[in-house]
């Protein structure tokens, strides 16, 4: 079965950095685009970044452009989200997402940006 397991969240000060990881299993990782979403308290879940199956194409929400970088290692079945220059408004639960005939979500990892 498809499984997505996120890790790497935590508490960081404004201006700091974190790298999230999403380990995937149960499907052919290398042929599927992967996405990161986030959901802040009281807000709807929003798309943060998308990466194509081979990693050659990426897209970002305007709010994170220039600060976040999505990447993947198809040999390790893992997608990453490097987050730099973090702001308090980046505080959210971050989720990994894939479509393999239907949609799958990971359990999420909490990112809190606060001094």
JSON list of C-alpha atoms in Angstrom, two decimals:
[
{"chain": "A", "resi": 1, "resn": "UNK", "atom": "CA", "xyz": [0.00, 0.00, 0.00]},
{"chain": "A", "resi": 2, "resn": "UNK", "atom": "CA", "xyz": [1.06, 3.59, -0.57]},
{"chain": "A", "resi": 3, "resn": "UNK", "atom": "CA", "xyz": [2.77, 5.17, 2.41]},
{"chain": "A", "resi": 4, "resn": "UNK", "atom": "CA", "xyz": [4.17, 8.67, 2.84]},
{"chain": "A", "resi": 5, "resn": "UNK", "atom": "CA", "xyz": [6.11, 9.45, 6.00]},
{"chain": "A", "resi": 6, "resn": "UNK", "atom": "CA", "xyz": [7.18, 13.02, 6.67]},
{"chain": "A", "resi": 7, "resn": "UNK", "atom": "CA", "xyz": [9.93, 14.07, 9.06]},
{"chain": "A", "resi": 8, "resn": "UNK", "atom": "CA", "xyz": [12.12, 17.03, 9.87]},
{"chain": "A", "resi": 9, "resn": "UNK", "atom": "CA", "xyz": [9.66, 19.47, 11.38]},
{"chain": "A", "resi": 10, "resn": "UNK", "atom": "CA", "xyz": [10.26, 21.35, 14.59]},
{"chain": "A", "resi": 11, "resn": "UNK", "atom": "CA", "xyz": [10.55, 24.71, 16.27]},
{"chain": "A", "resi": 12, "resn": "UNK", "atom": "CA", "xyz": [12.78, 27.30, 14.60]},
{"chain": "A", "resi": 13, "resn": "UNK", "atom": "CA", "xyz": [13.35, 31.01, 15.06]},
{"chain": "A", "resi": 14, "resn": "UNK", "atom": "CA", "xyz": [12.37, 33.49, 12.35]},
{"chain": "A", "resi": 15, "resn": "UNK", "atom": "CA", "xyz": [15.06, 33.58, 9.69]},
{"chain": "A", "resi": 16, "resn": "UNK", "atom": "CA", "xyz": [16.06, 30.01, 10.38]},
{"chain": "A", "resi": 17, "resn": "UNK", "atom": "CA", "xyz": [16.02, 26.93, 8.18]},
{"chain": "A", "resi": 18, "resn": "UNK", "atom": "CA", "xyz": [14.57, 23.44, 8.20]},
{"chain": "A", "resi": 19, "resn": "UNK", "atom": "CA", "xyz": [14.66, 20.54, 5.77]},
{"chain": "A", "resi": 20, "resn": "UNK", "atom": "CA", "xyz": [11.61, 18.31, 5.55]},
{"chain": "A", "resi": 21, "resn": "UNK", "atom": "CA", "xyz": [11.76, 14.79, 4.16]},
{"chain": "A", "resi": 22, "resn": "UNK", "atom": "CA", "xyz": [9.02, 12.53, 2.85]},
{"chain": "A", "resi": 23, "resn": "UNK", "atom": "CA", "xyz": [9.86, 8.84, 2.51]},
{"chain": "A", "resi": 24, "resn": "UNK", "atom": "CA", "xyz": [7.57, 7.08, 0.04]},
{"chain": "A", "resi": 25, "resn": "UNK", "atom": "CA", "xyz": [6.78, 3.42, -0.44]},
{"chain": "A", "resi": 26, "resn": "UNK", "atom": "CA", "xyz": [4.22, 1.15, -2.06]},
{"chain": "A", "resi": 27, "resn": "UNK", "atom": "CA", "xyz": [4.36, 2.64, -5.56]},
{"chain": "A", "resi": 28, "resn": "UNK", "atom": "CA", "xyz": [6.81, 3.41, -8.34]},
{"chain": "A", "resi": 29, "resn": "UNK", "atom": "CA", "xyz": [8.15, 6.65, -6.93]},
{"chain": "A", "resi": 30, "resn": "UNK", "atom": "CA", "xyz": [10.22, 7.67, -9.94]},
{"chain": "A", "resi": 31, "resn": "UNK", "atom": "CA", "xyz": [7.25, 8.04, -12.30]},
{"chain": "A", "resi": 32, "resn": "UNK", "atom": "CA", "xyz": [5.07, 10.25, -10.09]},
{"chain": "A", "resi": 33, "resn": "UNK", "atom": "CA", "xyz": [5.11, 13.97, -9.44]},
{"chain": "A", "resi": 34, "resn": "UNK", "atom": "CA", "xyz": [5.23, 14.82, -5.75]},
{"chain": "A", "resi": 35, "resn": "UNK", "atom": "CA", "xyz": [3.89, 17.78, -3.82]},
{"chain": "A", "resi": 36, "resn": "UNK", "atom": "CA", "xyz": [4.16, 19.47, -0.46]},
{"chain": "A", "resi": 37, "resn": "UNK", "atom": "CA", "xyz": [1.10, 21.10, 1.10]},
{"chain": "A", "resi": 38, "resn": "UNK", "atom": "CA", "xyz": [0.67, 22.92, 4.38]},
{"chain": "A", "resi": 39, "resn": "UNK", "atom": "CA", "xyz": [-2.20, 23.77, 6.68]},
{"chain": "A", "resi": 40, "resn": "UNK", "atom": "CA", "xyz": [-2.05, 26.52, 9.27]},
{"chain": "A", "resi": 41, "resn": "UNK", "atom": "CA", "xyz": [-4.46, 26.66, 12.21]},
{"chain": "A", "resi": 42, "resn": "UNK", "atom": "CA", "xyz": [-7.86, 27.89, 11.07]},
{"chain": "A", "resi": 43, "resn": "UNK", "atom": "CA", "xyz": [-6.86, 27.96, 7.42]},
{"chain": "A", "resi": 44, "resn": "UNK", "atom": "CA", "xyz": [-7.39, 25.72, 4.42]},
{"chain": "A", "resi": 45, "resn": "UNK", "atom": "CA", "xyz": [-4.69, 23.38, 3.24]},
{"chain": "A", "resi": 46, "resn": "UNK", "atom": "CA", "xyz": [-2.58, 25.06, 0.53]},
{"chain": "A", "resi": 47, "resn": "UNK", "atom": "CA", "xyz": [-0.15, 23.85, -2.09]},
{"chain": "A", "resi": 48, "resn": "UNK", "atom": "CA", "xyz": [3.44, 24.83, -1.33]},
{"chain": "A", "resi": 49, "resn": "UNK", "atom": "CA", "xyz": [5.55, 23.15, -4.02]},
{"chain": "A", "resi": 50, "resn": "UNK", "atom": "CA", "xyz": [5.43, 20.53, -6.76]},
{"chain": "A", "resi": 51, "resn": "UNK", "atom": "CA", "xyz": [8.20, 18.57, -8.43]},
{"chain": "A", "resi": 52, "resn": "UNK", "atom": "CA", "xyz": [7.97, 16.48, -11.60]},
{"chain": "A", "resi": 53, "resn": "UNK", "atom": "CA", "xyz": [8.77, 12.79, -11.65]},
{"chain": "A", "resi": 54, "resn": "UNK", "atom": "CA", "xyz": [12.36, 13.24, -12.82]},
{"chain": "A", "resi": 55, "resn": "UNK", "atom": "CA", "xyz": [12.88, 16.42, -10.83]},
{"chain": "A", "resi": 56, "resn": "UNK", "atom": "CA", "xyz": [13.42, 18.65, -13.83]},
{"chain": "A", "resi": 57, "resn": "UNK", "atom": "CA", "xyz": [10.38, 20.86, -13.25]},
{"chain": "A", "resi": 58, "resn": "UNK", "atom": "CA", "xyz": [9.27, 22.59, -10.07]},
{"chain": "A", "resi": 59, "resn": "UNK", "atom": "CA", "xyz": [6.58, 25.08, -9.09]},
{"chain": "A", "resi": 60, "resn": "UNK", "atom": "CA", "xyz": [6.06, 27.08, -5.92]},
{"chain": "A", "resi": 61, "resn": "UNK", "atom": "CA", "xyz": [3.42, 29.09, -4.18]},
{"chain": "A", "resi": 62, "resn": "UNK", "atom": "CA", "xyz": [4.16, 32.80, -4.47]},
{"chain": "A", "resi": 63, "resn": "UNK", "atom": "CA", "xyz": [4.46, 33.03, -0.70]},
{"chain": "A", "resi": 64, "resn": "UNK", "atom": "CA", "xyz": [7.50, 30.71, -0.62]},
{"chain": "A", "resi": 65, "resn": "UNK", "atom": "CA", "xyz": [9.26, 31.48, -3.92]},
{"chain": "A", "resi": 66, "resn": "UNK", "atom": "CA", "xyz": [12.93, 32.24, -3.41]},
{"chain": "A", "resi": 67, "resn": "UNK", "atom": "CA", "xyz": [12.90, 30.78, 0.11]},
{"chain": "A", "resi": 68, "resn": "UNK", "atom": "CA", "xyz": [11.84, 27.12, -0.31]},
{"chain": "A", "resi": 69, "resn": "UNK", "atom": "CA", "xyz": [13.32, 24.49, -2.59]},
{"chain": "A", "resi": 70, "resn": "UNK", "atom": "CA", "xyz": [11.71, 21.16, -3.43]},
{"chain": "A", "resi": 71, "resn": "UNK", "atom": "CA", "xyz": [13.93, 18.30, -4.57]},
{"chain": "A", "resi": 72, "resn": "UNK", "atom": "CA", "xyz": [13.83, 14.53, -4.81]},
{"chain": "A", "resi": 73, "resn": "UNK", "atom": "CA", "xyz": [16.11, 11.51, -4.76]},
{"chain": "A", "resi": 74, "resn": "UNK", "atom": "CA", "xyz": [14.51, 8.76, -6.82]},
{"chain": "A", "resi": 75, "resn": "UNK", "atom": "CA", "xyz": [17.11, 6.25, -5.65]},
{"chain": "A", "resi": 76, "resn": "UNK", "atom": "CA", "xyz": [15.94, 6.81, -2.07]},
{"chain": "A", "resi": 77, "resn": "UNK", "atom": "CA", "xyz": [12.22, 7.25, -2.83]},
{"chain": "A", "resi": 78, "resn": "UNK", "atom": "CA", "xyz": [12.34, 10.53, -0.94]},
{"chain": "A", "resi": 79, "resn": "UNK", "atom": "CA", "xyz": [11.21, 14.07, -1.62]},
{"chain": "A", "resi": 80, "resn": "UNK", "atom": "CA", "xyz": [12.58, 17.03, 0.31]},
{"chain": "A", "resi": 81, "resn": "UNK", "atom": "CA", "xyz": [11.55, 20.57, 1.12]},
{"chain": "A", "resi": 82, "resn": "UNK", "atom": "CA", "xyz": [14.40, 22.90, 2.06]},
{"chain": "A", "resi": 83, "resn": "UNK", "atom": "CA", "xyz": [12.95, 25.90, 3.86]},
{"chain": "A", "resi": 84, "resn": "UNK", "atom": "CA", "xyz": [15.11, 28.98, 4.39]},
{"chain": "A", "resi": 85, "resn": "UNK", "atom": "CA", "xyz": [14.40, 32.45, 5.77]},
{"chain": "A", "resi": 86, "resn": "UNK", "atom": "CA", "xyz": [11.45, 31.07, 7.66]},
{"chain": "A", "resi": 87, "resn": "UNK", "atom": "CA", "xyz": [8.72, 33.45, 8.81]},
{"chain": "A", "resi": 88, "resn": "UNK", "atom": "CA", "xyz": [6.09, 33.09, 11.53]},
{"chain": "A", "resi": 89, "resn": "UNK", "atom": "CA", "xyz": [3.46, 32.79, 8.80]},
{"chain": "A", "resi": 90, "resn": "UNK", "atom": "CA", "xyz": [5.16, 29.59, 7.62]},
{"chain": "A", "resi": 91, "resn": "UNK", "atom": "CA", "xyz": [3.94, 27.91, 10.82]},
{"chain": "A", "resi": 92, "resn": "UNK", "atom": "CA", "xyz": [1.78, 24.97, 9.75]},
{"chain": "A", "resi": 93, "resn": "UNK", "atom": "CA", "xyz": [1.55, 21.23, 9.47]},
{"chain": "A", "resi": 94, "resn": "UNK", "atom": "CA", "xyz": [3.35, 20.21, 6.28]},
{"chain": "A", "resi": 95, "resn": "UNK", "atom": "CA", "xyz": [2.09, 17.27, 4.26]},
{"chain": "A", "resi": 96, "resn": "UNK", "atom": "CA", "xyz": [3.47, 15.17, 1.45]},
{"chain": "A", "resi": 97, "resn": "UNK", "atom": "CA", "xyz": [0.99, 14.33, -1.36]},
{"chain": "A", "resi": 98, "resn": "UNK", "atom": "CA", "xyz": [0.86, 12.05, -4.37]},
{"chain": "A", "resi": 99, "resn": "UNK", "atom": "CA", "xyz": [-1.71, 10.81, -6.84]},
{"chain": "A", "resi": 100, "resn": "UNK", "atom": "CA", "xyz": [-1.47, 7.08, -7.54]},
{"chain": "A", "resi": 101, "resn": "UNK", "atom": "CA", "xyz": [-4.91, 6.33, -9.04]},
{"chain": "A", "resi": 102, "resn": "UNK", "atom": "CA", "xyz": [-6.24, 8.22, -6.02]},
{"chain": "A", "resi": 103, "resn": "UNK", "atom": "CA", "xyz": [-4.77, 10.79, -3.68]},
{"chain": "A", "resi": 104, "resn": "UNK", "atom": "CA", "xyz": [-2.56, 9.93, -0.72]},
{"chain": "A", "resi": 105, "resn": "UNK", "atom": "CA", "xyz": [-1.41, 12.12, 2.15]},
{"chain": "A", "resi": 106, "resn": "UNK", "atom": "CA", "xyz": [1.25, 11.62, 4.75]},
{"chain": "A", "resi": 107, "resn": "UNK", "atom": "CA", "xyz": [0.54, 12.12, 8.43]},
{"chain": "A", "resi": 108, "resn": "UNK", "atom": "CA", "xyz": [2.14, 15.56, 8.42]},
{"chain": "A", "resi": 109, "resn": "UNK", "atom": "CA", "xyz": [5.00, 17.19, 10.29]},
{"chain": "A", "resi": 110, "resn": "UNK", "atom": "CA", "xyz": [4.61, 20.31, 12.42]},
{"chain": "A", "resi": 111, "resn": "UNK", "atom": "CA", "xyz": [6.72, 23.37, 11.63]},
{"chain": "A", "resi": 112, "resn": "UNK", "atom": "CA", "xyz": [6.60, 26.21, 14.13]},
{"chain": "A", "resi": 113, "resn": "UNK", "atom": "CA", "xyz": [8.41, 29.47, 13.47]},
{"chain": "A", "resi": 114, "resn": "UNK", "atom": "CA", "xyz": [8.59, 31.56, 16.61]},
{"chain": "A", "resi": 115, "resn": "UNK", "atom": "CA", "xyz": [11.03, 33.52, 18.73]}
]
